[in-house]
Amino acid sequence: MARVPVKLVSWDEIVEWSRGLARKIEESSWIPDLVVAVSRGGFVPARLICDFMDINDLLAVQSQHWVEAALAAERAILKYPYIVDVKDKKILVVDDIVDTGDTLELAKTFIEREWKPSEVKTAALQWISSVAKFRPDYYYIEVKDWTWFQYPWTRLEDVSQFIMRIFREDDRVKGRSIDEAYLKDLFKEWFGVEPGQFGFYWSEALNRLVIKGFLTKEDGLYRCIKCGSR
Ligand code: ADP
């Protein structure tokens, strides 16, 4: 069993899921006037929904997670809480996934309170029903067992973070220099997916981590310089 269950999502699946989500919305006979993407994860699904539902107007609000020092808990906030005149409009707020549910709930509440449209509904490609405290009005896939869905628009970011997680948290690696073959074995063990499945993203991620100064590469061996030593 992988320590972190990861499912690689293809571009084709994203198109299929977005189309399925658009169909569900249409079947409910509710047609939005305006789509609002929750940036950044909701951008691609929101754009595809506009295409499938023939909607012209697409805006975005950006969410961000803040760690509240006193509580050591994460809280979602809107980074640019701008106001627009959308009264009398029906708004569909779209995100990729509802995990905790904080983000979509926050976006919905903000839009209702500050933009005062006639109606706001929410949609996500996926809804993790076992952990979410918020259920979107529309979703395409209900997920029961928590999984990290590796969406195509965050490949480089995710692979880089997965690699760093191994360097930071795996006792077999801390403070050591390791070769790429061993790193690949650990990656498979941790995340349950073969690095080969990520194609060029694997080497791009390693290069990025070296360029950003998180890893060094010497004689073919990688070492983390920001992970502390044993
Ligand atoms: P929400 O508040 O909607 O549950 P979170 O605040 O937990 O979502 O996460 C915000 C963003 O982080 C999501 O829109 C998504 O882009 C990403 N994310 C969260 N959980 C997952 C997951 N299990 N798989 C892939 N991406 C995720």
CSV table of C-alpha atoms and ligand atoms in Angstrom, one decimal:
chain,number,residue,atom,x,y,z
A,1,MET,CA,0.0,0.0,0.0
A,2,ALA,CA,1.2,3.4,-0.9
A,3,ARG,CA,1.7,5.9,1.9
A,4,VAL,CA,-0.1,8.5,-0.1
A,5,PRO,CA,-2.6,7.1,-2.6
A,6,VAL,CA,-2.2,9.0,-5.9
A,7,LYS,CA,-4.2,8.7,-9.0
A,8,LEU,CA,-2.9,10.1,-12.2
A,9,VAL,CA,-5.6,11.9,-14.1
A,10,SER,CA,-5.3,12.3,-17.9
A,11,TRP,CA,-6.4,15.3,-20.1
A,12,ASP,CA,-8.9,13.0,-21.8
A,13,GLU,CA,-10.5,12.1,-18.4
A,14,ILE,CA,-10.7,15.8,-17.6
A,15,VAL,CA,-12.6,16.5,-20.8
A,16,GLU,CA,-14.9,13.5,-20.2
A,17,TRP,CA,-15.6,14.5,-16.6
A,18,SER,CA,-16.2,18.1,-17.5
A,19,ARG,CA,-18.6,17.1,-20.2
A,20,GLY,CA,-20.4,14.7,-17.8
A,21,LEU,CA,-20.6,17.5,-15.2
A,22,ALA,CA,-22.1,19.9,-17.8
A,23,ARG,CA,-24.7,17.3,-18.7
A,24,LYS,CA,-25.7,16.9,-15.1
A,25,ILE,CA,-26.2,20.6,-14.8
A,26,GLU,CA,-28.2,20.8,-18.0
A,27,GLU,CA,-30.4,17.8,-16.9
A,28,SER,CA,-31.4,19.8,-13.8
A,29,SER,CA,-32.7,22.5,-16.2
A,30,TRP,CA,-30.7,25.2,-14.4
A,31,ILE,CA,-28.6,27.3,-16.8
A,32,PRO,CA,-26.1,29.8,-15.3
A,33,ASP,CA,-25.5,33.2,-16.9
A,34,LEU,CA,-22.0,33.4,-15.6
A,35,VAL,CA,-19.3,30.9,-14.5
A,36,VAL,CA,-16.8,31.7,-11.8
A,37,ALA,CA,-13.7,29.5,-11.6
A,38,VAL,CA,-12.0,29.0,-8.3
A,39,SER,CA,-8.5,29.7,-9.2
A,40,ARG,CA,-6.3,27.9,-9.8
A,41,GLY,CA,-7.8,24.3,-9.8
A,42,GLY,CA,-11.1,25.3,-11.2
A,43,PHE,CA,-9.8,27.1,-14.3
A,44,VAL,CA,-9.7,24.2,-16.7
A,45,PRO,CA,-13.0,22.6,-15.7
A,46,ALA,CA,-14.7,26.0,-15.6
A,47,ARG,CA,-13.5,26.8,-19.1
A,48,LEU,CA,-14.6,23.4,-20.4
A,49,ILE,CA,-18.0,23.8,-18.8
A,50,CYS,CA,-18.4,27.1,-20.6
A,51,ASP,CA,-17.6,25.3,-23.9
A,52,PHE,CA,-20.0,22.4,-23.2
A,53,MET,CA,-22.8,24.6,-22.0
A,54,ASP,CA,-22.3,27.5,-24.5
A,55,ILE,CA,-21.6,30.1,-21.8
A,56,ASN,CA,-19.6,33.2,-22.6
A,57,ASP,CA,-19.0,34.8,-19.3
A,58,LEU,CA,-16.2,33.4,-17.2
A,59,LEU,CA,-14.6,35.1,-14.1
A,60,ALA,CA,-12.3,33.7,-11.4
A,61,VAL,CA,-11.7,34.2,-7.7
A,62,GLN,CA,-8.5,33.0,-6.2
A,63,SER,CA,-8.4,31.1,-3.0
A,64,GLN,CA,-5.4,30.7,-0.7
A,65,HIS,CA,-4.6,28.8,2.4
A,66,TRP,CA,-3.4,30.6,5.5
A,67,VAL,CA,-2.0,28.9,8.5
A,68,GLU,CA,-3.5,30.5,11.5
A,69,ALA,CA,-0.6,30.7,13.9
A,70,ALA,CA,-2.5,30.5,17.1
A,71,LEU,CA,-4.6,27.6,16.0
A,72,ALA,CA,-1.9,25.9,13.8
A,73,ALA,CA,-4.9,25.3,11.5
A,74,GLU,CA,-5.3,26.1,7.8
A,75,ARG,CA,-7.9,28.5,6.8
A,76,ALA,CA,-9.0,29.3,3.2
A,77,ILE,CA,-9.2,33.0,2.3
A,78,LEU,CA,-9.8,34.8,-1.0
A,79,LYS,CA,-6.7,36.5,-2.2
A,80,TYR,CA,-8.3,39.3,-4.3
A,81,PRO,CA,-11.7,39.9,-2.8
A,82,TYR,CA,-12.9,42.2,-5.7
A,83,ILE,CA,-16.5,43.2,-6.2
A,84,VAL,CA,-18.4,43.1,-9.6
A,85,ASP,CA,-21.8,44.1,-10.6
A,86,VAL,CA,-23.6,40.8,-11.4
A,87,LYS,CA,-27.0,41.4,-9.9
A,88,ASP,CA,-29.8,39.5,-11.5
A,89,LYS,CA,-27.3,36.9,-12.7
A,90,LYS,CA,-27.3,33.2,-12.0
A,91,ILE,CA,-23.7,32.1,-11.1
A,92,LEU,CA,-22.1,28.7,-11.2
A,93,VAL,CA,-18.9,28.5,-9.1
A,94,VAL,CA,-16.6,25.7,-10.3
A,95,ASP,CA,-13.7,23.9,-8.7
A,96,ASP,CA,-11.8,20.8,-9.6
A,97,ILE,CA,-12.3,18.9,-6.3
A,98,VAL,CA,-14.1,19.4,-3.0
A,99,ASP,CA,-11.8,17.9,-0.4
A,100,THR,CA,-12.3,19.6,2.9
A,101,GLY,CA,-14.9,21.8,1.3
A,102,ASP,CA,-13.5,25.1,2.7
A,103,THR,CA,-12.6,26.7,-0.6
A,104,LEU,CA,-15.8,26.3,-2.5
A,105,GLU,CA,-18.0,27.2,0.5
A,106,LEU,CA,-15.9,30.3,1.1
A,107,ALA,CA,-16.2,31.3,-2.6
A,108,LYS,CA,-19.9,30.8,-2.6
A,109,THR,CA,-20.5,32.7,0.6
A,110,PHE,CA,-18.3,35.6,-0.6
A,111,ILE,CA,-20.1,35.8,-3.9
A,112,GLU,CA,-23.5,35.7,-2.3
A,113,ARG,CA,-22.7,38.4,0.3
A,114,GLU,CA,-20.5,40.8,-1.8
A,115,TRP,CA,-21.7,40.4,-5.4
A,116,LYS,CA,-25.4,39.8,-4.5
A,117,PRO,CA,-26.3,37.9,-7.7
A,118,SER,CA,-29.8,36.3,-8.0
A,119,GLU,CA,-28.5,32.8,-7.3
A,120,VAL,CA,-25.3,30.9,-6.7
A,121,LYS,CA,-24.7,27.2,-7.3
A,122,THR,CA,-21.5,25.2,-6.9
A,123,ALA,CA,-20.0,22.4,-9.1
A,124,ALA,CA,-16.9,20.3,-8.9
A,125,LEU,CA,-15.6,17.4,-11.0
A,126,GLN,CA,-15.0,15.4,-7.8
A,127,TRP,CA,-16.4,15.4,-4.3
A,128,ILE,CA,-14.7,13.4,-1.5
A,129,SER,CA,-17.8,12.6,0.4
A,130,SER,CA,-16.0,10.9,3.3
A,131,VAL,CA,-14.1,14.1,4.3
A,132,ALA,CA,-15.9,17.1,2.8
A,133,LYS,CA,-18.1,19.1,5.1
A,134,PHE,CA,-19.7,20.8,2.0
A,135,ARG,CA,-21.5,19.0,-0.8
A,136,PRO,CA,-21.6,20.9,-4.1
A,137,ASP,CA,-24.9,21.2,-5.9
A,138,TYR,CA,-23.3,19.4,-8.8
A,139,TYR,CA,-20.4,16.9,-9.0
A,140,TYR,CA,-19.5,14.3,-11.5
A,141,ILE,CA,-17.6,11.7,-9.4
A,142,GLU,CA,-18.2,10.9,-5.7
A,143,VAL,CA,-14.9,9.7,-4.2
A,144,LYS,CA,-15.2,7.6,-1.0
A,145,ASP,CA,-11.6,6.8,-0.2
A,146,TRP,CA,-9.3,9.8,0.1
A,147,THR,CA,-6.9,10.0,-2.8
A,148,TRP,CA,-4.6,12.7,-4.2
A,149,PHE,CA,-5.8,13.2,-7.8
A,150,GLN,CA,-2.9,14.3,-9.8
A,151,TYR,CA,-4.5,16.6,-12.3
A,152,PRO,CA,-2.6,17.4,-15.6
A,153,TRP,CA,-2.3,21.1,-14.8
A,154,THR,CA,-0.3,20.5,-11.7
A,155,ARG,CA,2.1,17.8,-12.8
A,156,LEU,CA,5.3,19.6,-12.4
A,157,GLU,CA,4.3,21.2,-9.1
A,158,ASP,CA,3.0,17.9,-7.7
A,159,VAL,CA,6.0,15.7,-8.8
A,160,SER,CA,8.4,18.3,-7.3
A,161,GLN,CA,6.5,18.3,-4.0
A,162,PHE,CA,6.3,14.5,-4.0
A,163,ILE,CA,10.0,14.2,-4.4
A,164,MET,CA,10.6,16.8,-1.6
A,165,ARG,CA,8.3,14.9,0.7
A,166,ILE,CA,10.5,11.8,0.3
A,167,PHE,CA,13.6,13.8,1.1
A,168,ARG,CA,12.1,15.5,4.1
A,169,GLU,CA,10.2,12.6,5.6
A,170,ASP,CA,11.8,9.3,4.7
A,171,ASP,CA,14.4,8.3,7.3
A,172,ARG,CA,16.3,6.2,4.8
A,173,VAL,CA,17.1,9.4,2.8
A,174,LYS,CA,17.5,12.1,5.4
A,175,GLY,CA,21.0,13.6,5.2
A,176,ARG,CA,22.1,11.2,2.5
A,177,SER,CA,23.0,11.4,-1.2
A,178,ILE,CA,21.0,9.0,-3.3
A,179,ASP,CA,20.9,8.0,-7.0
A,180,GLU,CA,18.0,8.5,-9.3
A,181,ALA,CA,17.1,4.7,-9.5
A,182,TYR,CA,16.7,4.5,-5.7
A,183,LEU,CA,14.7,7.8,-5.7
A,184,LYS,CA,12.4,6.2,-8.3
A,185,ASP,CA,11.9,3.1,-6.1
A,186,LEU,CA,11.0,5.2,-3.1
A,187,PHE,CA,8.6,7.3,-5.2
A,188,LYS,CA,6.8,4.2,-6.3
A,189,GLU,CA,6.6,2.9,-2.7
A,190,TRP,CA,5.4,6.3,-1.4
A,191,PHE,CA,2.8,7.3,-4.0
A,192,GLY,CA,2.0,4.0,-5.8
A,193,VAL,CA,2.8,5.3,-9.2
A,194,GLU,CA,5.8,4.7,-11.5
A,195,PRO,CA,7.8,7.9,-12.1
A,196,GLY,CA,7.9,6.7,-15.8
A,197,GLN,CA,4.2,7.5,-16.0
A,198,PHE,CA,5.0,11.2,-15.6
A,199,GLY,CA,7.1,11.3,-18.8
A,200,PHE,CA,9.2,14.4,-19.1
A,201,TYR,CA,7.7,15.9,-15.9
A,202,TRP,CA,10.0,13.6,-13.8
A,203,SER,CA,13.3,15.1,-15.1
A,204,GLU,CA,11.7,18.6,-15.2
A,205,ALA,CA,10.8,18.3,-11.6
A,206,LEU,CA,14.3,17.2,-10.6
A,207,ASN,CA,15.9,20.1,-12.6
A,208,ARG,CA,13.6,22.6,-11.0
A,209,LEU,CA,14.4,21.4,-7.5
A,210,VAL,CA,18.2,21.7,-8.3
A,211,ILE,CA,17.7,25.2,-9.9
A,212,LYS,CA,15.6,26.4,-6.9
A,213,GLY,CA,18.3,25.2,-4.5
A,214,PHE,CA,16.4,22.5,-2.7
A,215,LEU,CA,18.5,19.6,-4.1
A,216,THR,CA,22.1,19.4,-5.2
A,217,LYS,CA,23.3,16.9,-7.9
A,218,GLU,CA,26.8,15.7,-7.7
A,219,ASP,CA,28.3,12.7,-9.6
A,220,GLY,CA,24.7,11.6,-10.4
A,221,LEU,CA,23.7,11.7,-6.7
A,222,TYR,CA,20.9,13.9,-5.3
A,223,ARG,CA,21.0,15.4,-1.9
A,224,CYS,CA,18.6,17.7,-0.1
A,225,ILE,CA,20.2,20.8,1.3
A,226,LYS,CA,17.1,22.1,3.1
A,227,CYS,CA,16.0,18.9,4.9
A,228,GLY,CA,18.2,18.9,7.9
A,229,SER,CA,20.5,15.9,8.6
A,230,ARG,CA,20.2,12.8,10.8
B,1,ADP,P1,-11.8,22.3,-0.7
B,1,ADP,O1,-11.7,23.4,0.2
B,1,ADP,O2,-12.6,22.5,-2.0
B,1,ADP,O3,-12.0,21.0,-0.1
B,1,ADP,P2,-9.2,22.4,-0.4
B,1,ADP,O4,-9.2,23.7,0.2
B,1,ADP,O5,-8.9,21.2,0.5
B,1,ADP,O6,-10.4,22.2,-1.3
B,1,ADP,O7,-8.1,22.4,-1.5
B,1,ADP,C1,-8.0,23.4,-2.4
B,1,ADP,C2,-7.4,22.9,-3.7
B,1,ADP,O8,-6.4,22.0,-3.5
B,1,ADP,C3,-8.4,22.1,-4.6
B,1,ADP,O9,-9.3,23.0,-5.3
B,1,ADP,C4,-7.5,21.3,-5.4
B,1,ADP,O10,-7.0,22.1,-6.5
B,1,ADP,C5,-6.4,21.0,-4.5
B,1,ADP,N1,-6.7,19.7,-3.8
B,1,ADP,C6,-7.2,19.5,-2.6
B,1,ADP,N2,-7.4,18.2,-2.3
B,1,ADP,C7,-7.0,17.5,-3.4
B,1,ADP,C8,-7.0,16.1,-3.8
B,1,ADP,N3,-7.4,15.2,-2.9
B,1,ADP,N4,-6.6,15.8,-5.0
B,1,ADP,C9,-6.1,16.8,-5.8
B,1,ADP,N5,-6.2,18.1,-5.6
B,1,ADP,C10,-6.6,18.5,-4.4
